[in-house]
Coordinates of C-alpha atoms and ligand atoms in Angstrom, one line a residue:
M1 CA 155.1 -92.1 3.4
R2 CA 156.0 -89.1 1.5
F3 CA 156.8 -85.6 2.6
K4 CA 156.1 -82.8 0.5
N5 CA 158.9 -80.8 1.8
L6 CA 161.3 -80.9 4.6
S7 CA 159.5 -78.3 6.8
Q8 CA 156.8 -81.1 7.6
L9 CA 159.5 -83.0 9.2
K10 CA 160.4 -80.3 11.6
R11 CA 159.4 -80.9 15.2
P12 CA 157.0 -78.1 16.5
E13 CA 158.9 -75.3 18.5
P14 CA 159.0 -76.1 22.1
L15 CA 156.6 -74.1 24.1
T16 CA 157.8 -71.0 26.0
I17 CA 156.2 -69.0 28.6
T18 CA 158.0 -66.0 29.8
L19 CA 157.8 -65.4 33.2
S20 CA 160.3 -62.2 33.7
R21 CA 163.2 -60.6 32.0
L22 CA 166.8 -59.9 32.9
P23 CA 167.9 -56.1 32.6
Q24 CA 168.5 -54.6 29.1
Q25 CA 170.2 -51.7 30.6
I26 CA 172.2 -50.7 33.6
L27 CA 170.5 -48.8 36.4
M28 CA 173.1 -46.8 38.5
T29 CA 172.4 -44.1 41.4
V30 CA 173.8 -40.6 40.7
Y31 CA 175.5 -41.4 44.0
A32 CA 177.1 -44.5 42.9
R33 CA 178.3 -42.9 40.0
D34 CA 179.6 -39.9 41.5
K35 CA 181.6 -42.1 43.9
A36 CA 183.3 -43.9 41.2
F37 CA 184.5 -40.8 39.6
K38 CA 185.5 -39.3 42.9
I39 CA 187.6 -42.2 43.6
N40 CA 189.8 -41.4 40.4
E41 CA 189.9 -38.1 41.6
L42 CA 191.2 -38.5 45.2
I43 CA 193.5 -41.1 43.8
G44 CA 194.9 -38.3 41.8
A45 CA 195.0 -35.8 44.6
I46 CA 196.4 -38.3 47.0
F47 CA 199.2 -40.2 44.9
E48 CA 199.6 -37.1 42.5
E49 CA 199.4 -39.7 39.6
S50 CA 196.6 -41.3 38.2
F51 CA 196.4 -45.2 39.0
E52 CA 193.9 -48.0 38.2
W53 CA 191.5 -49.6 40.6
Y54 CA 188.7 -51.9 40.8
G55 CA 185.7 -52.3 42.9
F56 CA 182.3 -54.0 43.0
T57 CA 179.0 -52.5 42.3
L58 CA 176.8 -52.9 45.0
A59 CA 173.0 -53.4 45.1
H60 CA 170.0 -54.2 47.7
K61 CA 169.2 -58.0 47.6
D62 CA 165.3 -57.1 46.6
H63 CA 166.5 -54.6 43.9
P64 CA 169.4 -56.4 42.2
E65 CA 169.2 -54.5 39.0
L66 CA 170.1 -51.1 40.6
I67 CA 173.6 -50.2 41.4
E68 CA 173.3 -48.2 44.7
D69 CA 176.8 -47.9 45.7
I70 CA 180.4 -48.8 44.8
G71 CA 182.5 -51.3 47.2
L72 CA 186.2 -50.7 47.2
P73 CA 188.1 -54.0 48.0
Q74 CA 191.8 -53.9 49.2
N75 CA 193.6 -53.4 45.9
D76 CA 196.6 -55.2 45.8
F77 CA 199.8 -53.2 44.8
N78 CA 201.0 -56.2 43.1
L79 CA 199.3 -55.4 39.8
Q80 CA 199.3 -59.0 38.6
D81 CA 197.0 -60.5 41.3
Y82 CA 194.2 -58.6 40.1
T83 CA 194.8 -59.0 36.3
T84 CA 192.8 -62.0 37.2
L85 CA 190.0 -61.4 39.8
G86 CA 189.7 -64.7 41.7
S87 CA 186.4 -65.7 43.2
E88 CA 187.9 -66.0 46.6
R89 CA 188.6 -62.3 46.6
I90 CA 185.0 -61.7 45.6
A91 CA 183.9 -64.1 48.2
E92 CA 186.0 -62.3 50.9
F93 CA 184.4 -58.9 49.9
Q94 CA 180.7 -60.2 49.9
E95 CA 181.2 -61.6 53.5
S96 CA 182.4 -58.0 54.7
L97 CA 178.9 -56.7 53.4
T98 CA 175.7 -56.5 55.4
E99 CA 173.1 -59.4 54.6
D100 CA 170.9 -57.3 52.6
V101 CA 173.7 -56.0 50.1
I102 CA 174.6 -58.0 47.1
I103 CA 177.4 -57.5 44.6
N104 CA 175.7 -57.1 41.3
G105 CA 179.1 -56.5 39.0
W106 CA 182.3 -54.8 38.9
I107 CA 183.6 -51.6 38.1
H108 CA 187.4 -50.6 37.4
S109 CA 189.2 -47.5 36.2
H110 CA 191.7 -47.2 33.4
G111 CA 192.6 -44.0 34.9
A112 CA 194.4 -41.6 32.6
L113 CA 194.9 -44.2 29.8
N114 CA 193.3 -43.5 26.7
Y115 CA 192.2 -47.1 26.4
K116 CA 188.3 -46.7 26.5
H117 CA 187.3 -50.4 25.9
F118 CA 187.4 -53.7 27.7
S119 CA 190.6 -55.5 27.5
H120 CA 190.9 -59.5 27.1
T121 CA 191.9 -59.8 30.7
D122 CA 188.8 -57.6 31.8
E123 CA 186.7 -60.1 29.7
K124 CA 187.9 -63.1 31.8
N125 CA 186.9 -60.9 34.9
H126 CA 183.6 -60.6 33.9
F127 CA 182.8 -64.3 33.8
T128 CA 184.5 -64.7 37.2
V129 CA 182.2 -62.2 38.5
L130 CA 179.2 -63.4 36.9
D131 CA 179.9 -67.1 38.2
F132 CA 179.9 -65.4 41.6
V133 CA 177.0 -63.4 41.6
A134 CA 174.9 -65.5 39.5
S135 CA 173.0 -67.1 42.6
R136 CA 172.3 -63.5 43.9
T137 CA 170.9 -62.3 40.9
R138 CA 169.1 -65.6 39.6
K139 CA 165.3 -65.4 38.9
P140 CA 162.8 -67.5 36.9
L141 CA 162.9 -66.1 33.4
A142 CA 160.5 -68.5 31.6
K143 CA 159.0 -72.0 31.6
K144 CA 160.2 -73.8 28.8
E145 CA 159.0 -77.3 27.2
V146 CA 161.6 -79.8 27.2
S147 CA 161.3 -81.7 24.0
V148 CA 161.4 -85.4 24.9
Q149 CA 161.5 -87.8 21.9
D150 CA 159.9 -91.1 22.6
M151 CA 158.3 -90.3 26.0
V152 CA 156.5 -93.4 27.8
L153 CA 153.5 -92.5 29.7
L154 CA 152.7 -95.3 32.5
Q155 CA 150.4 -95.7 34.9
K156 CA 151.2 -96.3 38.5
D157 CA 151.3 -99.8 39.6
R158 CA 150.1 -101.0 36.2
F159 CA 153.4 -101.6 34.3
E160 CA 155.8 -104.3 33.8
Q161 CA 159.4 -104.4 33.8
K162 CA 159.1 -104.5 29.8
D163 CA 157.3 -101.2 29.5
I164 CA 159.6 -99.3 31.7
E165 CA 162.3 -100.6 29.6
K166 CA 161.1 -98.8 26.6
G167 CA 161.5 -94.9 25.5
S168 CA 164.1 -92.3 26.6
V169 CA 161.7 -90.8 29.7
C170 CA 158.9 -92.4 31.5
L171 CA 156.4 -90.3 33.0
I172 CA 154.5 -92.4 35.9
T173 CA 151.1 -91.0 36.8
D174 CA 148.3 -92.0 39.0
G175 CA 145.9 -92.2 36.3
P176 CA 145.5 -93.0 32.7
I177 CA 146.8 -90.1 30.5
T178 CA 147.3 -90.0 26.7
E179 CA 149.6 -86.9 26.2
A180 CA 152.1 -84.8 28.4
R181 CA 154.5 -82.0 28.2
I182 CA 157.4 -81.3 30.2
M183 CA 157.9 -77.7 31.2
E184 CA 161.4 -76.9 32.9
T185 CA 162.2 -73.6 34.7
V186 CA 164.6 -71.5 32.8
Y187 CA 166.6 -69.4 35.5
G188 CA 168.5 -66.2 34.3
S189 CA 171.3 -64.3 36.1
F190 CA 173.4 -61.3 35.1
C191 CA 176.2 -59.1 36.5
Y192 CA 177.3 -55.5 35.2
S193 CA 181.0 -54.7 34.1
I194 CA 181.7 -51.1 33.9
V195 CA 185.1 -49.4 32.9
I196 CA 185.7 -45.7 33.6
G197 CA 188.3 -43.2 33.0
D198 CA 189.5 -40.1 34.6
T199 CA 187.9 -37.7 32.0
G200 CA 184.6 -38.9 32.8
W201 CA 184.2 -41.6 30.1
H202 CA 182.6 -45.0 30.8
E203 CA 181.8 -48.1 29.1
Q204 CA 179.7 -50.8 30.3
Q205 CA 178.5 -54.4 29.4
I206 CA 175.8 -56.9 30.7
H207 CA 176.7 -60.4 30.9
Y208 CA 173.9 -63.1 31.1
R209 CA 173.7 -66.6 32.3
E210 CA 170.6 -68.6 31.5
R211 CA 170.1 -72.5 32.7
G212 CA 167.4 -75.1 32.3
I213 CA 166.8 -76.5 35.6
L214 CA 166.1 -80.1 34.0
S215 CA 167.9 -80.3 30.9
G216 CA 170.9 -78.5 32.2
H217 CA 171.0 -76.6 29.1
M218 CA 173.1 -73.3 29.9
T219 CA 173.8 -70.2 27.6
V220 CA 176.0 -67.3 28.4
R221 CA 176.1 -63.9 26.6
S222 CA 177.2 -60.6 26.8
Q223 CA 176.1 -57.1 25.5
A224 CA 176.9 -53.6 25.6
G225 CA 174.3 -51.7 27.7
K226 CA 173.4 -48.1 28.3
I227 CA 173.3 -46.9 31.9
E228 CA 170.5 -44.8 33.2
F229 CA 171.4 -42.8 36.2
V230 CA 168.6 -42.6 38.9
D231 CA 168.5 -39.6 41.1
T232 CA 167.5 -41.2 44.5
G233 CA 168.1 -38.0 46.2
K234 CA 171.3 -39.2 47.9
S235 CA 174.2 -37.2 47.1
L236 CA 178.0 -37.7 47.8
S237 CA 178.4 -35.2 50.9
Q238 CA 181.4 -33.5 52.5
V239 CA 181.4 -36.3 55.2
D240 CA 181.3 -39.0 52.6
I241 CA 184.3 -37.7 50.6
I242 CA 186.4 -37.5 54.0
A243 CA 185.4 -41.2 54.6
L244 CA 186.2 -42.2 51.0
N245 CA 189.6 -40.2 50.7
D246 CA 190.5 -42.4 54.3
E247 CA 189.4 -45.5 52.3
V248 CA 191.2 -44.8 49.1
K249 CA 194.5 -44.2 51.2
E250 CA 194.0 -47.6 53.1
K251 CA 193.0 -49.6 50.0
I252 CA 194.9 -48.3 47.0
K253 CA 198.2 -49.5 47.2
P254 CA 200.0 -48.2 43.6
H255 CA 203.0 -50.2 42.5
T256 CA 205.3 -47.6 41.9
D257 CA 207.6 -49.7 39.6
P258 CA 205.7 -52.3 37.9
P259 CA 207.5 -54.9 35.9
P260 CA 207.3 -53.9 32.0
E261 CA 205.3 -56.9 31.2
L262 CA 202.3 -56.0 34.0
I263 CA 201.9 -52.6 31.9
E264 CA 200.2 -54.5 29.2
R265 CA 197.7 -56.0 31.4
M266 CA 194.9 -53.5 30.8
Ligands
ZN1 ZN1 190.5 -52.9 32.0

């Protein structure tokens, strides 16, 4: 048998049926944005200096794409500890939240520094957060055909040992069939990362993970994303600011004399 060209040898593209999509941009309430920058401001006022801090972006479990609030965990004064954001730390914070609130990302501030990008350390943290939040932001994205070479179709109670020895995958059905396609669900998860600075700048990324339930095929990727600020009518009130001021005093413990090697951690 001769082929005219190589394209005739290619297997047909696996069939994919899209079910839903992961967010292509970040949705954040005006309240959450104002709260993040207010934390920067309060740190400056309380400690008379600018410090870095980190927190989690929070969403309602029924609407995981929308950042509704900022959660401030206990920030360590040993700076090295949160260079690498551990999953236990995230779990601990998730446990402190009410049942309908989920973490959908993390946010941190570079304070007064003019370093307006994510660092290598930040990159590692993105994936720690993604690993943790993946099960909570997960949804079915597609049904995708699993290409099976050499599939053997058998009929229930009508095959012998020698039949099942053949092929790479056997599909046993209750009636005679001549063709079958196996479609697996591809689940997708995401998390957000936002870095901000005292002067009002922000940079952000979305991290994605997709996994085929049957093939186990997994892909992880990141992309820079725009933020769309959503005005839900909720604003940061004076009462909120007083409470946030107390929270900052309690949870931000600046290290006043960091060892020099830690200064590079950003
Ligand atoms: Zn950073």
